[in-house]
PDB file of C-alpha atoms in Angstrom:
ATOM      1  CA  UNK D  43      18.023  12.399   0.574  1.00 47.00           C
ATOM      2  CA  UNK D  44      15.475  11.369  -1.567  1.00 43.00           C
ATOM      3  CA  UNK D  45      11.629  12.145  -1.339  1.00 46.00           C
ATOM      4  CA  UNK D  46       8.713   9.908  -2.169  1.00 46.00           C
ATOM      5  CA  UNK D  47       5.110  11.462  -2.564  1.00 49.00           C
ATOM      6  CA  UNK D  48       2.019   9.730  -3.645  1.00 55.00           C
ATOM      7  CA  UNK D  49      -1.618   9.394  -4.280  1.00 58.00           C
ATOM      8  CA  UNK D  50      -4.799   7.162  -4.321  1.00 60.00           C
ATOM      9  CA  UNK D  51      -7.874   7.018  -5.651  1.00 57.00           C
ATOM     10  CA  UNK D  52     -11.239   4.346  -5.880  1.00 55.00           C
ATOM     11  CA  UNK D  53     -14.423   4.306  -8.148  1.00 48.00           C
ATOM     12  CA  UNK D  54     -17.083   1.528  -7.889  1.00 44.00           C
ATOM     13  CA  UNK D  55     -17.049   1.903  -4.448  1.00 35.00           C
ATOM     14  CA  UNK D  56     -14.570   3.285  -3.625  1.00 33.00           C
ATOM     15  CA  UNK D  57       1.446   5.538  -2.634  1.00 35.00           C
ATOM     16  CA  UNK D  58       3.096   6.518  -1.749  1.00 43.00           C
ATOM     17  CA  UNK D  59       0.555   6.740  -3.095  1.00 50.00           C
ATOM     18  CA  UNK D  60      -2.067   9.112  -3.749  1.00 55.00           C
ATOM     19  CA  UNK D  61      -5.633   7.337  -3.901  1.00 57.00           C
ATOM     20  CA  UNK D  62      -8.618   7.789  -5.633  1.00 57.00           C
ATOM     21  CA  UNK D  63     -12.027   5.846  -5.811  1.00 62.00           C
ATOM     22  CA  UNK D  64     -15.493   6.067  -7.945  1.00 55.00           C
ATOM     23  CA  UNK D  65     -18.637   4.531  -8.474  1.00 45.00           C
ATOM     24  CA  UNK D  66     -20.516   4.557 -12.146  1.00 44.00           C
ATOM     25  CA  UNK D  67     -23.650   6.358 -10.443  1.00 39.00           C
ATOM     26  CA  UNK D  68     -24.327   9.832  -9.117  1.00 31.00           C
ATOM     27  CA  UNK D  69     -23.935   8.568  -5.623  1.00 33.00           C
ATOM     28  CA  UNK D  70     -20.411   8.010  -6.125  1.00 34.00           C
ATOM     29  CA  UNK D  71     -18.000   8.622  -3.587  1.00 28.00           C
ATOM     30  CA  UNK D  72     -14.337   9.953  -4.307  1.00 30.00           C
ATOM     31  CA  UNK D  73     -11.819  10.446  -1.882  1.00 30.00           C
ATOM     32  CA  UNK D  74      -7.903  12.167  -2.690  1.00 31.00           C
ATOM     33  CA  UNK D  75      -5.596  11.526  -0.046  1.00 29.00           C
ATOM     34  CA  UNK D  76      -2.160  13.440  -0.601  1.00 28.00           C
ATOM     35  CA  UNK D  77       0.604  12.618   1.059  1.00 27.00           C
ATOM     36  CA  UNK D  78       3.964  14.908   1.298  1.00 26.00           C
ATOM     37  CA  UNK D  79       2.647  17.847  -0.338  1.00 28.00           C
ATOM     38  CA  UNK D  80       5.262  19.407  -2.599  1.00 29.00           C
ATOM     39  CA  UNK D  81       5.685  18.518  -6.653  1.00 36.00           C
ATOM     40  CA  UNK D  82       8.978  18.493  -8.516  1.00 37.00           C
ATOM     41  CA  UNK D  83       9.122  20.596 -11.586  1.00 40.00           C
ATOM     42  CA  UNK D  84       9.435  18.847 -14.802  1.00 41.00           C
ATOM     43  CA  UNK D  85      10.236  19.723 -17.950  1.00 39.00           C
ATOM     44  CA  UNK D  86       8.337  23.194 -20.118  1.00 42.00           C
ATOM     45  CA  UNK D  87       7.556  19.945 -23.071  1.00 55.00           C
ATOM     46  CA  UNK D  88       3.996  18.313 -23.220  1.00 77.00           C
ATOM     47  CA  UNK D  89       4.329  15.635 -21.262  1.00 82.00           C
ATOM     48  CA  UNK D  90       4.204  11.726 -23.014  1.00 86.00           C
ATOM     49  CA  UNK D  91       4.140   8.385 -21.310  1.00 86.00           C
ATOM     50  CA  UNK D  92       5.908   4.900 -20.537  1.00 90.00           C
ATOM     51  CA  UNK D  93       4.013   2.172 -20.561  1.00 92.00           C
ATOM     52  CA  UNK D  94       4.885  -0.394 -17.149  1.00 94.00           C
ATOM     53  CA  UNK D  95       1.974  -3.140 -18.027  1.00 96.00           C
ATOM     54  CA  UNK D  96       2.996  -6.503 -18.037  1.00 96.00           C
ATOM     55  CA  UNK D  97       1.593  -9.779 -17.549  1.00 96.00           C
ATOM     56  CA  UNK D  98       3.657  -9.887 -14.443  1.00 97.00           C
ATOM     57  CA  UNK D  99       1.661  -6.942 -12.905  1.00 97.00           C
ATOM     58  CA  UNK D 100      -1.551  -8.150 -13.814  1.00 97.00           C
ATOM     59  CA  UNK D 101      -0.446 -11.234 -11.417  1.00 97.00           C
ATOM     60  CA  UNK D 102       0.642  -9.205  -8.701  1.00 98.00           C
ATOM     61  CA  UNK D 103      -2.880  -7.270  -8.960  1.00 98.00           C
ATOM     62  CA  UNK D 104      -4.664 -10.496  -9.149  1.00 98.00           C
ATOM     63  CA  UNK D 105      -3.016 -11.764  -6.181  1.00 98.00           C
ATOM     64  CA  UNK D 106      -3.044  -8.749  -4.199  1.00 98.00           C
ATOM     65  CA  UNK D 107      -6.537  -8.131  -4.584  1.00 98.00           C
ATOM     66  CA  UNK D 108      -7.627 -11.770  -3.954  1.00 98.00           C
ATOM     67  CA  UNK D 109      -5.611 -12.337  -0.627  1.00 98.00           C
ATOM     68  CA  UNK D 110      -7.638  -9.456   0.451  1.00 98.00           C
ATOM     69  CA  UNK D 111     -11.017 -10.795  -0.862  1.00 98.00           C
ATOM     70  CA  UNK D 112     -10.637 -13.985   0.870  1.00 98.00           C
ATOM     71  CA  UNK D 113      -9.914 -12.136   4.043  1.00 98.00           C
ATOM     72  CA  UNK D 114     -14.116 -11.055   3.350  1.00 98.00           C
ATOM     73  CA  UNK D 115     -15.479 -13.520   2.357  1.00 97.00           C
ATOM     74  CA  UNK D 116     -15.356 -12.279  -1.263  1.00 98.00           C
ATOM     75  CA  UNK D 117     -14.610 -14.724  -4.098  1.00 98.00           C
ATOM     76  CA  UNK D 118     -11.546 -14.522  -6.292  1.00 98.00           C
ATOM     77  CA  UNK D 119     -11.533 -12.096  -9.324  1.00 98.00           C
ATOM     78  CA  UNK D 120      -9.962 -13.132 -12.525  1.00 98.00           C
ATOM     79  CA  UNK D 121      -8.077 -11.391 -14.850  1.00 98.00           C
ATOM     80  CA  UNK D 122     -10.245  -9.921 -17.745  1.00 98.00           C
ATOM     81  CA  UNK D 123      -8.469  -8.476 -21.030  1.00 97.00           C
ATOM     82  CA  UNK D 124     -11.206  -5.782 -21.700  1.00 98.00           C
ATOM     83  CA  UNK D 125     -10.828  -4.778 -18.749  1.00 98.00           C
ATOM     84  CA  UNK D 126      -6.879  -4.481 -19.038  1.00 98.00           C
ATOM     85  CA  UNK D 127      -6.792  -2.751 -22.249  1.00 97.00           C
ATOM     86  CA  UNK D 128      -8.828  -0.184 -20.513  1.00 97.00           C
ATOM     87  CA  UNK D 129      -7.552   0.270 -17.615  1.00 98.00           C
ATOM     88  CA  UNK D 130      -3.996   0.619 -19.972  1.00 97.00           C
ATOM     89  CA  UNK D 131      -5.972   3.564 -21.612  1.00 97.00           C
ATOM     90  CA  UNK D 132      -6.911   5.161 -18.425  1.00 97.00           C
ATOM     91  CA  UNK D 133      -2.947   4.875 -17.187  1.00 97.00           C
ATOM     92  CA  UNK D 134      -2.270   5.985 -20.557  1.00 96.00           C
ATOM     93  CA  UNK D 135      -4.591   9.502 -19.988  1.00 95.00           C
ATOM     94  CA  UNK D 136      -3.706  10.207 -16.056  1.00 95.00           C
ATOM     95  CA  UNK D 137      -0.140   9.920 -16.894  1.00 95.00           C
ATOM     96  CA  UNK D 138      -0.102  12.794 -19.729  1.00 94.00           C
ATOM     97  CA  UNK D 139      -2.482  15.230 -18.275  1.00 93.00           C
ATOM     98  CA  UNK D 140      -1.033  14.738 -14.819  1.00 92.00           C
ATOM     99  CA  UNK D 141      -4.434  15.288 -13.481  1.00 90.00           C
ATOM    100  CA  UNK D 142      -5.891  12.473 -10.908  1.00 91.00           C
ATOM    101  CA  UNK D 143      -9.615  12.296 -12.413  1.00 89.00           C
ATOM    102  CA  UNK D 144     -12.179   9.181 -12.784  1.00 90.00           C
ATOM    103  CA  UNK D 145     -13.736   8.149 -16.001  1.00 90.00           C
ATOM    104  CA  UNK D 146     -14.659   5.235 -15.236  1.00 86.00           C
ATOM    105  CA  UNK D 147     -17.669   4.930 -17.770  1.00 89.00           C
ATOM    106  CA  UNK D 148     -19.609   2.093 -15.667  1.00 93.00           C
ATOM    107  CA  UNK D 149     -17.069   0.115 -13.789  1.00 97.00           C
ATOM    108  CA  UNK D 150     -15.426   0.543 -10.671  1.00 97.00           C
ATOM    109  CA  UNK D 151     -12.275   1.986 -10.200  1.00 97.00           C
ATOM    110  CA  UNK D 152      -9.239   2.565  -7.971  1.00 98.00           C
ATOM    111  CA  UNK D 153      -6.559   4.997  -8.758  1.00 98.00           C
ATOM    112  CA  UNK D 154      -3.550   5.939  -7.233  1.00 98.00           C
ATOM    113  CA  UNK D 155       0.255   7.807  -8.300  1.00 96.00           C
ATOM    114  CA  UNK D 156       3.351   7.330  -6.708  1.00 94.00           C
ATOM    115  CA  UNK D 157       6.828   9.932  -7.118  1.00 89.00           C
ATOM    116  CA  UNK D 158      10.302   9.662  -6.430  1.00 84.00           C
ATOM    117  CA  UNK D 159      13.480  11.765  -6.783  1.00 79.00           C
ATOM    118  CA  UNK D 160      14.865   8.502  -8.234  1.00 79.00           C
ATOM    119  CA  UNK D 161      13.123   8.669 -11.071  1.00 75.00           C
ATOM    120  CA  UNK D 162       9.746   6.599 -12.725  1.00 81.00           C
ATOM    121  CA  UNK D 163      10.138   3.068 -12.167  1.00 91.00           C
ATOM    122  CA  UNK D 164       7.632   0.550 -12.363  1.00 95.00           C
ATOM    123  CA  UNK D 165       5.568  -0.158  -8.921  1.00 96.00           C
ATOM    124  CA  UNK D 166       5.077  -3.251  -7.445  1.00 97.00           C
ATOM    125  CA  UNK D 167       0.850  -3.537  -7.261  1.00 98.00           C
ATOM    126  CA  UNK D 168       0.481  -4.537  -4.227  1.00 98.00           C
ATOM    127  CA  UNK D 169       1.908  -0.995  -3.215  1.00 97.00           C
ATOM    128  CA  UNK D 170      -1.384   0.514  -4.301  1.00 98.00           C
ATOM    129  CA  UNK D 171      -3.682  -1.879  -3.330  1.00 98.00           C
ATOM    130  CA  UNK D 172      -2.500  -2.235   0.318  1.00 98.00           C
ATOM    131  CA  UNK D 173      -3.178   1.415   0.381  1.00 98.00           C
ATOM    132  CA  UNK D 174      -6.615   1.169  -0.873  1.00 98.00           C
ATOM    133  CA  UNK D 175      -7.304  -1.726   1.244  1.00 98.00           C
ATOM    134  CA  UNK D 176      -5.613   0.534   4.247  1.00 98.00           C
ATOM    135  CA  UNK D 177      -8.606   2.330   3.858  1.00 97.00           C
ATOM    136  CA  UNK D 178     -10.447   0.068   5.957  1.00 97.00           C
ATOM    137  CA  UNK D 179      -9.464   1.498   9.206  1.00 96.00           C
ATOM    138  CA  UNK D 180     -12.189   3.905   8.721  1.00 95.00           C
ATOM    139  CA  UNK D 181     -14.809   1.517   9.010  1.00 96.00           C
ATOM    140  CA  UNK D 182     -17.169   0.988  11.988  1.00 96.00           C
ATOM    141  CA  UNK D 183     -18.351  -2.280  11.774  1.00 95.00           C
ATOM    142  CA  UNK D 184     -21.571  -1.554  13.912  1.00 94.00           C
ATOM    143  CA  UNK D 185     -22.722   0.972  11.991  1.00 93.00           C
ATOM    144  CA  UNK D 186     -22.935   0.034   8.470  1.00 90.00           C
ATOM    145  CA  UNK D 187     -23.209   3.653   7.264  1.00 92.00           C
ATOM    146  CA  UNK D 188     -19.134   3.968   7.703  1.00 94.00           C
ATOM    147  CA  UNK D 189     -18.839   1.300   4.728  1.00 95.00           C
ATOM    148  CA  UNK D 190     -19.134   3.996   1.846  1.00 95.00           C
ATOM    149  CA  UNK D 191     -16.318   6.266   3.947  1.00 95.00           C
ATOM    150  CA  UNK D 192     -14.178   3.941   2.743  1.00 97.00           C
ATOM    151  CA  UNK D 193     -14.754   3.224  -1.148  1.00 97.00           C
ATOM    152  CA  UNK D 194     -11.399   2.370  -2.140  1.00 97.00           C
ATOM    153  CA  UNK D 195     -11.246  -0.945   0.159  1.00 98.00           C
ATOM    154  CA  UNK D 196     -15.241  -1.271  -0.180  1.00 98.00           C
ATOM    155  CA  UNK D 197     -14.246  -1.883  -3.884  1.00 98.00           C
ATOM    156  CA  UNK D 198     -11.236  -4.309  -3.317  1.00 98.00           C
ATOM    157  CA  UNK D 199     -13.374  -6.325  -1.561  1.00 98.00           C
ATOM    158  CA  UNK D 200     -16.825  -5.858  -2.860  1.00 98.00           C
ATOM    159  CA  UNK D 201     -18.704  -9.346  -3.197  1.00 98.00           C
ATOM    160  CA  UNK D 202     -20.474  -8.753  -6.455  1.00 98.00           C
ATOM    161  CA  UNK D 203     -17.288  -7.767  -8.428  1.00 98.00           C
ATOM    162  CA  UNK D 204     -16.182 -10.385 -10.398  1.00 98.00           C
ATOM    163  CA  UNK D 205     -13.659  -9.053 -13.093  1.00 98.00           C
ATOM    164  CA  UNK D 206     -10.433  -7.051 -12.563  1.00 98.00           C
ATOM    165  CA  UNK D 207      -8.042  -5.061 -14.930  1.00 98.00           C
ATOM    166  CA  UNK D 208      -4.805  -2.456 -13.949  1.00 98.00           C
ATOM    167  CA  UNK D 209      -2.651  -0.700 -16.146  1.00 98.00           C
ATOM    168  CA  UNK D 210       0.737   1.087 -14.670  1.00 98.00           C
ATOM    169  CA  UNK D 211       2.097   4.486 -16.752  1.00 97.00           C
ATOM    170  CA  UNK D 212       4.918   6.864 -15.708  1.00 95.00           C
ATOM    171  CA  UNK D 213       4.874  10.300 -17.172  1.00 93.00           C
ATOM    172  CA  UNK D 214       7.763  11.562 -19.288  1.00 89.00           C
ATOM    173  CA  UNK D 215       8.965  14.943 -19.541  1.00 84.00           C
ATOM    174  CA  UNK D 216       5.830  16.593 -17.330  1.00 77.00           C
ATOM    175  CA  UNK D 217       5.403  19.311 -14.883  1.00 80.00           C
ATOM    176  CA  UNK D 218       6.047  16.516 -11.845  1.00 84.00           C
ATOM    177  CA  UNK D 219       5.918  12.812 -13.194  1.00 85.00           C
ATOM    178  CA  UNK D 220       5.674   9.715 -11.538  1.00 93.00           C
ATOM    179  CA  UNK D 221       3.532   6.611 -12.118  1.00 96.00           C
ATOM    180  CA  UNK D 222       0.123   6.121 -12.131  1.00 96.00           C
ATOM    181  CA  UNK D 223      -1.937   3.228 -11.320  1.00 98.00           C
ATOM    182  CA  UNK D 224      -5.290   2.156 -12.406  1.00 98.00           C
ATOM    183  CA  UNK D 225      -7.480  -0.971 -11.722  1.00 98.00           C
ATOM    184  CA  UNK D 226     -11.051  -1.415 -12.753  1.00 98.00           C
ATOM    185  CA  UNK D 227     -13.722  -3.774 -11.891  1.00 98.00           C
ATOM    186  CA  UNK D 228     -16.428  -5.138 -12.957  1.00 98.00           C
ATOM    187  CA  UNK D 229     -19.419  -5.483 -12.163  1.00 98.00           C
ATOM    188  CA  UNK D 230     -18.741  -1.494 -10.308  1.00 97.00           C
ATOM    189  CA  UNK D 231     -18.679  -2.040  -6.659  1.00 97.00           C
ATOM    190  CA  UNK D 232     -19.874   0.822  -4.234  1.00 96.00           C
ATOM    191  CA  UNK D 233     -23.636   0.683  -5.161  1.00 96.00           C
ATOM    192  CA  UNK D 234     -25.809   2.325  -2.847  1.00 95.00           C
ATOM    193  CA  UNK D 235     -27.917   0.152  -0.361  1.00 94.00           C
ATOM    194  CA  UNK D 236     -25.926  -2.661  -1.099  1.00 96.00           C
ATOM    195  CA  UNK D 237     -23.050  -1.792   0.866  1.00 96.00           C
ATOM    196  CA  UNK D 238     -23.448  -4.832   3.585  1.00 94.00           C
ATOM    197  CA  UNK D 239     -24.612  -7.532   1.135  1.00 96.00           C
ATOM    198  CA  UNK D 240     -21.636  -6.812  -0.852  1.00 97.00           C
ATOM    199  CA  UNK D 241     -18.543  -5.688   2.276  1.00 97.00           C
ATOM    200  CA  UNK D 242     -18.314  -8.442   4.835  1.00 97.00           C
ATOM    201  CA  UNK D 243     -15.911  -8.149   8.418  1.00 96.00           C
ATOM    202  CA  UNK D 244     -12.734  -9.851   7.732  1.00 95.00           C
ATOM    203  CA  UNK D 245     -13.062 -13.033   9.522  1.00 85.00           C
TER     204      UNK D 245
END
């Protein structure tokens, strides 16, 4: 039978999938959710990494994230190649140290990792981004102090944002692999008292 576990993550703002999200500012919010518990042991070498980043990817992201937006009242983001090389980088880091941890160093981000006994194949984006957007459930929309409760899909759809970039990397030969996700934004989402300028109700 095989398992799946996973991870997500947000910054900004703010699979399986496990999730992360952070904002560039000391009010920033983070939130792990871990799903199916148990890692698979991996291999006693330092770990390395495969690169899944194509141009194809970015697309999906794009996409993903702008059906969303639309959904809020949020303009369309567009594809930004600083952005991408960085967000590569960040893939790039969380898949060799294994360790789900924002650095986002001023924009937004959304993290999340994904495992399978069938090995590290590359995810489909809008895996990870219907999980952070998921995170909307948690929202009260007549009390606008549930927005930041929810900074993964506060940063998907945040108003202000404008820019988007995601890098994919599996890790090879670690203590439990899979593939890591990473998108970035810019500008950051998840600012404090800006929270219902910036997060509409999906209409």
């Amino acid at each position: 039978m095989h398992r799946n576990h996973a991870r997500s993550a947000a910054v900004g703002s703010s699979t399986i999938t496990v999730t992360r999200s952070r904002c560039p500012a000391a009010a920033c919010i983070g939130v792990v959710a871990v799903l199916l518990g148990l890692a698979t042991p991996g291999s006693a070498s330092a770990a390395t990494h495969q690169d899944f980043t194509t141009e194809a990817f970015q697309n999906d992201c794009l996409n993903a994230h702008n059906m969303y937006r639309k959904q809020h009242d949020a303009s369309a983001l567009t594809i930004d190649q600083k952005l991408v090389a960085f967000a590569i980088g960040r893939a790039k880091t969380l898949a060799i140290t294994e360790t789900m941890k924002h650095d986002a160093q001023g924009y937004g981000e959304n993290l999340a990792w994904k495992w399978s006994s069938r090995g590290a194949n590359p995810v489909p984006c809008t895996v990870p981004v219907k999980e952070w957007y998921s995170e909307v459930k948690e929202v009260d929309w007549s009390d606008p102090e549930s927005l930041p409760k929810a900074p993964r899909f506060t940063q998907v759809v945040w108003r202000a944002t404008t820019k988007l970039g995601c890098g994919q990397a599996a890790t090879v030969n670690g203590r439990q692999g899979g593939v890591w996700t990473v998108c970035v934004y810019d500008p950051a989402g998840n600012m404090p008292g800006k929270f219902s300028d910036n997060v509409h109700r999906s209409s």
